[in-house]
XYZ file of C-alpha atoms in Angstrom:
356
model
C 353.530 59.073 -21.803
C 349.981 58.050 -20.872
C 347.583 58.102 -23.838
C 344.114 56.948 -24.777
C 340.983 56.431 -22.748
C 342.542 56.671 -19.298
C 344.021 60.064 -20.071
C 340.706 61.303 -21.481
C 338.900 60.230 -18.304
C 341.574 61.683 -16.029
C 341.305 64.941 -17.983
C 337.544 64.696 -17.603
C 337.901 64.490 -13.833
C 340.143 67.556 -13.618
C 338.133 69.565 -16.139
C 334.869 68.604 -14.455
C 336.300 69.738 -11.133
C 337.461 73.089 -12.534
C 334.379 73.799 -14.687
C 331.992 72.954 -11.846
C 334.017 75.095 -9.451
C 334.040 78.082 -11.826
C 330.301 77.758 -12.565
C 329.583 77.763 -8.834
C 332.051 80.550 -8.005
C 329.603 83.493 -8.438
C 326.888 81.825 -6.340
C 328.879 80.272 -3.478
C 327.509 80.897 0.027
C 324.410 82.635 -1.381
C 320.768 81.678 -0.983
C 318.664 80.831 -4.046
C 316.757 84.080 -3.548
C 319.958 86.130 -3.438
C 321.295 84.347 -6.523
C 318.183 85.335 -8.476
C 318.296 88.898 -7.144
C 321.937 89.315 -8.182
C 321.987 87.420 -11.478
C 318.386 87.279 -12.715
C 315.622 84.685 -12.678
C 317.077 82.578 -15.475
C 319.480 79.899 -14.187
C 323.205 80.469 -14.612
C 324.324 78.235 -17.469
C 327.787 79.552 -18.256
C 330.688 81.363 -16.624
C 329.774 84.816 -15.329
C 331.534 87.486 -13.321
C 330.768 87.474 -9.613
C 328.627 90.366 -8.458
C 329.933 93.107 -6.177
C 327.857 91.575 -3.371
C 329.333 88.088 -3.712
C 330.403 87.411 -0.080
C 333.641 85.548 -0.889
C 334.615 86.366 -4.469
C 333.232 89.844 -5.182
C 333.759 90.915 -8.803
C 335.863 87.818 -9.587
C 336.412 87.277 -13.302
C 334.097 84.910 -15.143
C 335.615 81.434 -15.381
C 337.793 81.821 -12.295
C 338.199 78.796 -10.046
C 338.163 78.938 -6.255
C 340.029 77.247 -3.444
C 338.450 73.907 -4.452
C 340.446 73.592 -7.669
C 343.517 75.411 -6.375
C 343.854 73.155 -3.330
C 343.115 70.029 -5.374
C 345.977 70.964 -7.698
C 348.155 71.739 -4.676
C 347.516 68.176 -3.483
C 348.200 66.871 -6.995
C 351.617 68.523 -6.926
C 352.329 67.063 -3.501
C 351.558 63.575 -4.844
C 353.663 64.128 -7.962
C 356.600 65.484 -5.973
C 356.266 62.622 -3.482
C 356.212 59.958 -6.220
C 352.717 58.918 -5.141
C 353.234 59.260 -1.396
C 352.087 62.132 0.821
C 354.118 63.805 3.560
C 351.289 65.292 5.604
C 353.477 67.784 7.460
C 354.779 69.117 4.161
C 351.200 69.114 2.883
C 350.079 71.179 5.880
C 352.874 73.691 5.233
C 351.868 73.914 1.571
C 348.285 74.750 2.556
C 349.519 77.462 4.918
C 351.727 78.912 2.182
C 348.796 78.861 -0.225
C 346.651 80.896 2.176
C 349.494 83.365 2.743
C 349.696 83.892 -1.017
C 345.912 84.432 -1.208
C 346.044 87.011 1.577
C 348.885 88.813 -0.186
C 346.636 89.085 -3.254
C 343.807 90.500 -1.120
C 341.599 87.473 -1.683
C 338.843 86.465 0.720
C 338.807 82.949 -0.764
C 340.907 81.423 2.001
C 341.071 78.191 3.991
C 337.759 76.765 5.149
C 336.793 76.747 8.838
C 337.936 73.210 9.657
C 341.182 73.488 7.696
C 342.034 76.896 9.165
C 341.430 75.740 12.745
C 343.431 72.558 12.224
C 346.399 74.337 10.669
C 346.471 76.874 13.489
C 346.755 73.883 15.821
C 349.518 72.460 13.628
C 351.453 75.739 13.828
C 351.061 75.679 17.601
C 352.800 72.298 17.747
C 349.799 69.999 18.168
C 350.385 66.482 16.770
C 348.896 66.027 13.301
C 346.810 63.116 14.561
C 344.945 65.605 16.760
C 344.780 68.773 14.655
C 341.762 67.715 12.619
C 339.582 66.041 15.246
C 336.833 68.674 14.904
C 336.843 68.818 11.104
C 333.504 67.616 9.748
C 333.303 69.927 6.716
C 334.097 69.123 3.073
C 337.656 70.457 2.731
C 339.178 66.996 2.421
C 336.563 65.898 -0.116
C 336.959 68.924 -2.375
C 340.707 68.230 -2.707
C 340.436 64.459 -3.232
C 340.074 64.171 -7.020
C 343.848 63.845 -7.749
C 344.094 60.902 -5.344
C 341.570 59.019 -7.474
C 343.558 59.731 -10.629
C 346.900 58.730 -9.085
C 345.610 55.441 -7.643
C 343.525 52.518 -8.773
C 340.924 51.394 -6.209
C 342.801 49.602 -3.460
C 344.614 49.946 -0.129
C 347.032 52.618 -1.330
C 344.226 54.896 -2.516
C 342.453 54.470 0.814
C 345.589 55.203 2.821
C 346.578 58.286 0.818
C 343.009 59.619 1.062
C 343.040 59.006 4.816
C 346.418 60.721 5.203
C 345.307 63.703 3.135
C 342.312 64.106 5.427
C 343.633 63.564 8.948
C 345.635 66.762 9.332
C 342.509 68.899 8.782
C 339.494 66.546 8.873
C 340.318 63.617 11.152
C 336.699 62.745 11.858
C 334.582 59.913 10.578
C 332.763 62.397 8.339
C 336.028 63.857 7.055
C 337.528 60.491 6.217
C 334.350 59.103 4.691
C 333.846 62.090 2.402
C 337.470 62.326 1.267
C 337.750 58.613 0.550
C 334.347 58.540 -1.166
C 335.288 61.222 -3.693
C 338.746 59.757 -4.341
C 337.378 56.238 -4.814
C 334.467 57.333 -7.041
C 336.870 59.230 -9.318
C 339.135 56.189 -9.504
C 336.291 53.800 -10.295
C 335.029 56.231 -12.937
C 338.399 56.532 -14.646
C 338.645 52.755 -14.673
C 335.344 52.233 -16.469
C 332.468 52.471 -13.983
C 329.290 54.351 -14.849
C 328.420 57.246 -12.485
C 325.973 55.526 -10.131
C 328.055 52.350 -10.172
C 331.141 54.412 -9.267
C 329.324 56.011 -6.338
C 327.993 52.723 -4.971
C 331.334 50.953 -5.390
C 332.996 53.863 -3.606
C 330.526 53.678 -0.718
C 331.233 49.958 -0.328
C 334.984 50.585 -0.592
C 334.994 53.211 2.163
C 332.745 51.173 4.452
C 334.933 48.083 4.115
C 338.210 49.948 4.606
C 337.133 51.853 7.706
C 335.554 48.717 9.194
C 338.841 46.882 8.660
C 340.745 49.659 10.447
C 338.358 49.521 13.367
C 338.631 45.724 13.546
C 342.420 46.052 13.671
C 342.214 48.654 16.424
C 343.423 51.478 14.169
C 342.129 55.030 13.940
C 339.086 55.353 11.696
C 338.321 59.011 12.331
C 337.418 60.888 15.489
C 333.797 60.391 16.581
C 331.282 63.123 15.900
C 327.572 63.156 16.659
C 326.866 64.287 13.116
C 325.341 61.911 10.573
C 327.439 59.546 8.487
C 328.440 60.787 5.034
C 328.265 57.281 3.577
C 324.829 56.508 5.028
C 323.441 59.804 3.782
C 325.127 59.392 0.390
C 323.493 55.980 -0.094
C 320.114 57.464 0.812
C 320.654 60.442 -1.500
C 321.594 58.208 -4.442
C 318.482 56.051 -4.007
C 316.242 59.087 -3.480
C 317.543 60.814 -6.611
C 317.123 57.705 -8.734
C 313.561 57.271 -7.464
C 312.715 60.874 -8.358
C 314.058 61.002 -11.890
C 311.050 61.689 -14.096
C 310.514 61.313 -17.808
C 310.451 65.099 -18.213
C 313.770 65.696 -16.417
C 314.943 68.320 -18.923
C 312.095 70.688 -18.001
C 313.204 73.792 -16.069
C 310.494 73.414 -13.442
C 311.564 69.854 -12.911
C 315.136 71.034 -12.255
C 313.835 73.613 -9.778
C 311.610 71.127 -7.988
C 314.477 68.652 -7.660
C 316.750 71.387 -6.310
C 314.162 72.504 -3.754
C 313.676 68.958 -2.456
C 317.458 68.469 -2.351
C 317.871 71.615 -0.216
C 315.053 70.559 2.110
C 315.986 66.895 2.517
C 319.780 66.820 2.188
C 321.122 70.349 2.575
C 323.829 72.244 0.717
C 326.065 73.558 3.498
C 329.833 73.122 3.871
C 329.226 70.163 6.185
C 330.503 67.011 4.493
C 327.353 65.088 5.360
C 325.267 67.600 3.389
C 327.371 68.796 0.444
C 328.834 65.400 -0.516
C 325.461 63.549 -0.436
C 324.003 66.520 -2.354
C 326.635 65.987 -5.045
C 325.853 62.253 -5.044
C 322.155 62.970 -5.573
C 322.934 65.281 -8.500
C 325.295 62.725 -10.047
C 322.692 59.970 -9.704
C 319.898 62.014 -11.246
C 321.939 63.540 -14.063
C 324.237 60.567 -14.596
C 324.118 60.851 -18.374
C 323.945 64.655 -18.544
C 327.075 66.078 -16.889
C 326.493 69.668 -18.018
C 322.940 69.704 -16.630
C 324.323 68.357 -13.369
C 326.794 71.232 -13.066
C 324.154 73.827 -13.928
C 321.808 72.490 -11.247
C 324.635 72.456 -8.691
C 325.702 76.024 -9.515
C 322.174 77.350 -8.960
C 321.359 75.418 -5.767
C 322.494 77.945 -3.183
C 324.853 77.138 -0.347
C 328.251 75.605 -1.078
C 327.623 75.643 -4.807
C 331.239 75.721 -5.978
C 332.189 72.623 -3.971
C 329.037 70.658 -4.818
C 329.515 71.460 -8.510
C 333.258 70.695 -8.347
C 332.723 67.271 -6.749
C 329.880 66.460 -9.159
C 332.032 67.508 -12.103
C 335.066 65.533 -10.967
C 333.135 62.270 -10.664
C 331.003 62.711 -13.787
C 334.066 63.815 -15.762
C 335.969 60.761 -14.574
C 333.151 58.490 -15.725
C 332.404 60.136 -19.080
C 335.737 61.652 -20.090
C 336.650 65.160 -21.168
C 334.583 64.923 -24.352
C 331.343 64.990 -22.347
C 332.065 68.513 -21.080
C 331.479 71.704 -23.083
C 334.634 72.470 -25.047
C 334.192 76.241 -24.789
C 333.998 76.072 -20.997
C 336.971 73.705 -20.874
C 339.066 76.069 -22.960
C 338.002 79.141 -20.994
C 338.631 77.694 -17.539
C 342.179 76.721 -18.482
C 342.909 80.072 -20.150
C 341.483 82.251 -17.383
C 343.302 80.381 -14.625
C 346.510 79.531 -16.477
C 346.011 75.785 -16.077
C 347.624 72.894 -17.927
C 345.367 70.085 -16.783
C 346.563 67.643 -19.460
C 350.052 67.678 -17.976
C 348.718 67.197 -14.440
C 346.504 64.314 -15.567
C 349.410 62.610 -17.287
C 351.723 62.912 -14.277
C 349.052 61.574 -11.918
C 348.228 58.659 -14.215
C 351.893 57.733 -14.365
C 351.713 57.258 -10.602
C 348.674 54.989 -10.945
C 350.525 52.718 -13.365
C 353.202 51.828 -10.854
C 352.943 48.371 -9.401
C 351.793 48.170 -5.792
C 355.065 46.567 -4.705
C 356.957 49.675 -5.828
C 355.129 51.663 -3.240
């Protein structure tokens, strides 16, 4: 049994993921103006029911998670069942089965555009190395938290993150974003502060992909879109430069959010949503709850930005830094046992590298 600080930080990562996801659920894919029209001018600061005009999750119960948490836990189970390894064909089948279950329930919260296209290719018999070559969105990144819990920073983490990404997001942006989130969670669980975890993760991803290129190995299909890592570094520095003394003021939150939308973007593209999460983490490094509130009210891919922010901040600070009422509610509403998942994943991380 895994006990103590590591378990608290692993729990923090999973709870941060789920709480951020559920806070962002009612606002996902909506503009800031539509969010205010539907839910009022005051920012959303707790779990609320989705409105009837929510485009993806109409009338969903307050505290419900979305595909971000559900697919992250699906990946966690794949890692647990595989004793730390990942069979990507089995993983692809599990994602297809998950969507079939969602459709049977009448849900519109289904696979994202890159994942759906890639898995249709997989079903048609296309090799898994080719199915994800157009995937530049954040589907790999939103699922990556369990990889960071199950692995200490090192080659095995990088390889499992790469494998988890290639079937659906085998682009440079897909690999960078997935590995960045996994590595930042791992560094956080192992003692790094939030900004330190992000910067270490950026260096980790850059070095690993450069090594693969040097060795003539695949490092993600080329896309003309901007680098996730380059934009994440810029976003971190920008956010740190624009953290004022009066950061708790509501107008200051709004002004930061407006600049973030204008300069970075909040779409499902990995090179917008992941740097946006990095900027929020950097600015609210010592205030995880404020970070999640800002993310949930941004507009755009709010559930994913909040989920990624929560996973990394929770990993760094531990479960105790998150509101206990929200933690209790998100587990009760969704029937989750995150403590058990955290323990099983941490048991994988304690295995010696030679056993793998």
